[in-house]
Amino acid sequence: MICPRCKTENGSRTICSKCGFYIYHPDVNNRVKMTKAERAREDAKIMGKKVWKVLKVVWIIIVIVVMSFWILAGLMYLSGGIGLG
Ligand SMILES: [Zn+2]
């Protein structure tokens, strides 16, 4: 589909890749009918994004845990060093 605002060809996209204009309208004749397989693929894409979001949070938690472990280890090493004099 061609964006009515900036005339960019967007293929089967419903939102313009250049200006973000929402091309898709349910009452327009040139709408793209989604088959079951296409809809399933879209769902999978959305699910993938959700999983990625959760993974990002898990990754941040792991980084914080590892960081605090290293800080603790460093502090213990420092205090041990002081203890040894
Ligand atoms: Zn556009």
Coordinates of C-alpha atoms and ligand atoms in Angstrom, one line a residue:
M1 CA 0.0 0.0 0.0
I2 CA 1.2 3.5 -0.7
C3 CA 1.0 6.0 2.2
P4 CA -1.5 8.7 1.4
R5 CA 0.5 11.2 3.4
C6 CA 4.1 10.8 2.2
K7 CA 3.6 8.5 -0.8
T8 CA 6.0 5.8 0.5
E9 CA 5.4 2.2 -0.7
N10 CA 4.9 0.1 2.3
G11 CA 4.1 -3.3 0.7
S12 CA 1.6 -5.1 3.0
R13 CA 2.3 -2.9 6.0
T14 CA -0.7 -1.1 7.5
I15 CA 1.4 1.6 9.2
C16 CA 3.7 3.7 7.1
S17 CA 7.4 2.8 7.7
K18 CA 8.4 6.4 7.0
C19 CA 5.9 8.7 8.7
G20 CA 4.0 6.3 10.9
F21 CA 0.7 7.1 9.2
Y22 CA -2.0 4.5 9.9
I23 CA -2.9 3.3 6.4
Y24 CA -5.3 0.5 7.3
H25 CA -9.0 1.2 7.5
P26 CA -11.5 -1.6 7.8
D27 CA -14.0 0.1 5.5
V28 CA -11.6 0.8 2.7
N29 CA -11.7 -1.6 -0.3
N30 CA -7.9 -2.0 -0.6
R31 CA -7.6 -3.5 2.9
V32 CA -5.3 -6.5 3.3
K33 CA -7.3 -9.6 4.3
M34 CA -5.3 -11.6 6.8
T35 CA -5.4 -15.4 6.3
K36 CA -5.4 -17.7 9.3
A37 CA -1.7 -18.4 8.8
E38 CA -0.9 -14.7 8.6
R39 CA -2.8 -14.0 11.7
A40 CA -1.0 -16.8 13.5
R41 CA 2.3 -15.4 12.4
E42 CA 1.3 -11.9 13.7
D43 CA 0.3 -13.5 17.0
A44 CA 3.7 -15.3 17.1
K45 CA 5.4 -12.0 16.5
I46 CA 3.6 -10.3 19.3
M47 CA 4.3 -13.2 21.6
G48 CA 7.9 -13.1 20.6
K49 CA 8.0 -9.4 21.6
K50 CA 6.5 -10.3 25.0
V51 CA 9.0 -13.1 25.6
W52 CA 11.8 -10.8 24.6
K53 CA 10.6 -8.2 27.1
V54 CA 10.5 -10.8 29.9
L55 CA 14.0 -12.0 28.9
K56 CA 15.3 -8.5 29.1
V57 CA 14.0 -8.1 32.6
V58 CA 15.5 -11.5 33.6
W59 CA 18.8 -10.4 32.0
I60 CA 18.8 -7.2 34.0
I61 CA 18.2 -9.2 37.2
I62 CA 21.0 -11.6 36.4
V63 CA 23.4 -8.7 35.7
I64 CA 22.4 -7.0 39.1
V65 CA 22.9 -10.3 41.0
V66 CA 26.3 -10.9 39.3
M67 CA 27.4 -7.3 39.9
S68 CA 26.4 -7.4 43.6
F69 CA 28.2 -10.7 43.9
W70 CA 31.4 -9.2 42.5
I71 CA 31.0 -6.1 44.7
L72 CA 30.6 -8.3 47.7
A73 CA 33.6 -10.5 46.7
G74 CA 35.6 -7.3 46.2
L75 CA 34.7 -6.0 49.6
M76 CA 35.5 -9.4 51.2
Y77 CA 38.8 -9.4 49.4
L78 CA 39.5 -5.8 50.6
S79 CA 38.5 -6.5 54.2
G80 CA 40.5 -9.8 54.1
G81 CA 43.5 -7.8 52.8
I82 CA 43.2 -5.3 55.7
G83 CA 42.8 -8.3 58.1
L84 CA 46.1 -9.7 56.9
G85 CA 47.7 -6.3 57.4
Ligands
ZN1 ZN 3.9 7.9 5.2

